[in-house]
């Protein structure tokens, strides 16, 4: 294997657009799964993902960077924060999240289990 590996989200290894208001593109590079999420205005985990995956709140861990738009996450412990373009974030299991405003949110996540 070469010491440099590059993959493009334009030719993602996986594409999942089965959820309302969300598109998930994933590439495997450096033995890691990286994801690009495009979340449309009106997207909310509890409305668009929960009916498919179940549970009272999202049980995934999220580690990422938001490139455009804004997302608000509310943890089960009551903590609520909005992150926007240029912010890095870490969110522990037990939360809801939604797009803020009328622009799509584009995020890149490095944890690899979103929406599954």
XYZ file of C-alpha atoms in Angstrom:
116
model
C 0.000 0.000 0.000
C 1.262 3.481 -0.849
C 1.988 5.995 1.895
C -0.608 8.398 0.527
C -4.287 7.636 0.047
C -6.856 10.086 -1.305
C -10.575 9.572 -1.829
C -13.196 11.995 -3.058
C -16.700 12.349 -1.706
C -17.660 12.923 -5.364
C -17.084 9.158 -5.728
C -18.077 8.079 -2.207
C -17.752 4.429 -1.209
C -21.255 4.611 0.295
C -24.191 6.965 -0.267
C -27.299 6.845 1.909
C -30.190 9.153 1.091
C -32.861 6.969 2.679
C -33.510 9.418 5.533
C -35.756 12.470 5.144
C -33.816 15.703 4.679
C -30.376 14.033 4.959
C -27.729 12.649 2.640
C -24.824 10.631 4.039
C -21.718 10.051 1.933
C -18.890 7.932 3.330
C -15.345 7.110 2.274
C -12.878 4.748 3.862
C -9.382 6.212 3.922
C -6.456 5.388 6.180
C -8.517 2.510 7.613
C -11.034 5.062 8.904
C -14.590 5.801 7.808
C -15.204 9.503 7.198
C -18.606 10.932 6.425
C -20.025 13.996 4.737
C -23.532 14.792 5.939
C -25.778 17.226 4.100
C -28.749 18.124 6.304
C -31.556 20.166 4.796
C -33.475 22.966 6.539
C -36.158 21.357 8.678
C -34.041 18.250 9.396
C -34.340 17.007 12.964
C -33.062 13.706 14.359
C -36.256 13.006 16.321
C -38.447 13.547 13.217
C -36.285 12.237 10.394
C -34.021 9.535 11.862
C -35.725 8.241 15.025
C -38.611 6.573 13.144
C -36.068 4.406 11.298
C -33.445 3.675 13.973
C -35.649 3.866 17.088
C -34.721 4.919 20.600
C -35.624 7.983 22.583
C -32.516 9.926 21.527
C -29.550 9.564 19.185
C -27.082 7.041 20.632
C -24.210 7.810 18.251
C -21.057 9.673 19.208
C -20.288 12.544 16.840
C -16.896 14.118 16.202
C -16.707 16.533 13.336
C -16.419 19.902 11.682
C -19.303 21.943 10.298
C -18.525 23.555 6.948
C -21.734 25.472 6.280
C -25.038 26.197 7.951
C -25.815 25.649 11.629
C -27.012 22.777 13.814
C -28.330 22.798 17.370
C -27.819 19.748 19.583
C -29.649 19.204 22.852
C -28.285 16.524 25.151
C -30.501 14.484 27.473
C -28.796 16.255 30.406
C -30.269 19.577 29.177
C -27.089 20.957 27.599
C -27.996 22.728 24.353
C -25.472 24.257 21.958
C -25.565 25.533 18.395
C -22.544 24.975 16.188
C -21.974 26.753 12.904
C -19.587 26.900 9.955
C -15.987 26.716 11.147
C -16.774 24.972 14.452
C -15.411 21.585 15.505
C -17.687 19.539 17.750
C -17.974 16.447 19.889
C -21.380 15.149 20.940
C -21.873 12.178 23.239
C -24.745 9.679 22.915
C -28.152 10.771 24.236
C -29.184 13.830 22.243
C -31.464 15.324 19.608
C -30.271 17.671 16.887
C -31.753 19.910 14.213
C -30.758 22.312 11.458
C -31.037 25.958 12.467
C -32.172 28.453 9.839
C -32.968 28.126 6.162
C -29.606 26.933 4.805
C -28.440 23.326 4.532
C -25.844 22.219 7.061
C -22.816 20.409 5.655
C -20.688 18.559 8.190
C -17.781 16.144 8.045
C -17.683 13.518 10.771
C -14.811 11.298 11.817
C -16.566 8.743 13.969
C -18.333 6.727 11.348
C -21.660 5.435 12.726
C -24.138 8.234 12.043
C -27.722 7.167 11.394
C -27.083 3.435 11.750
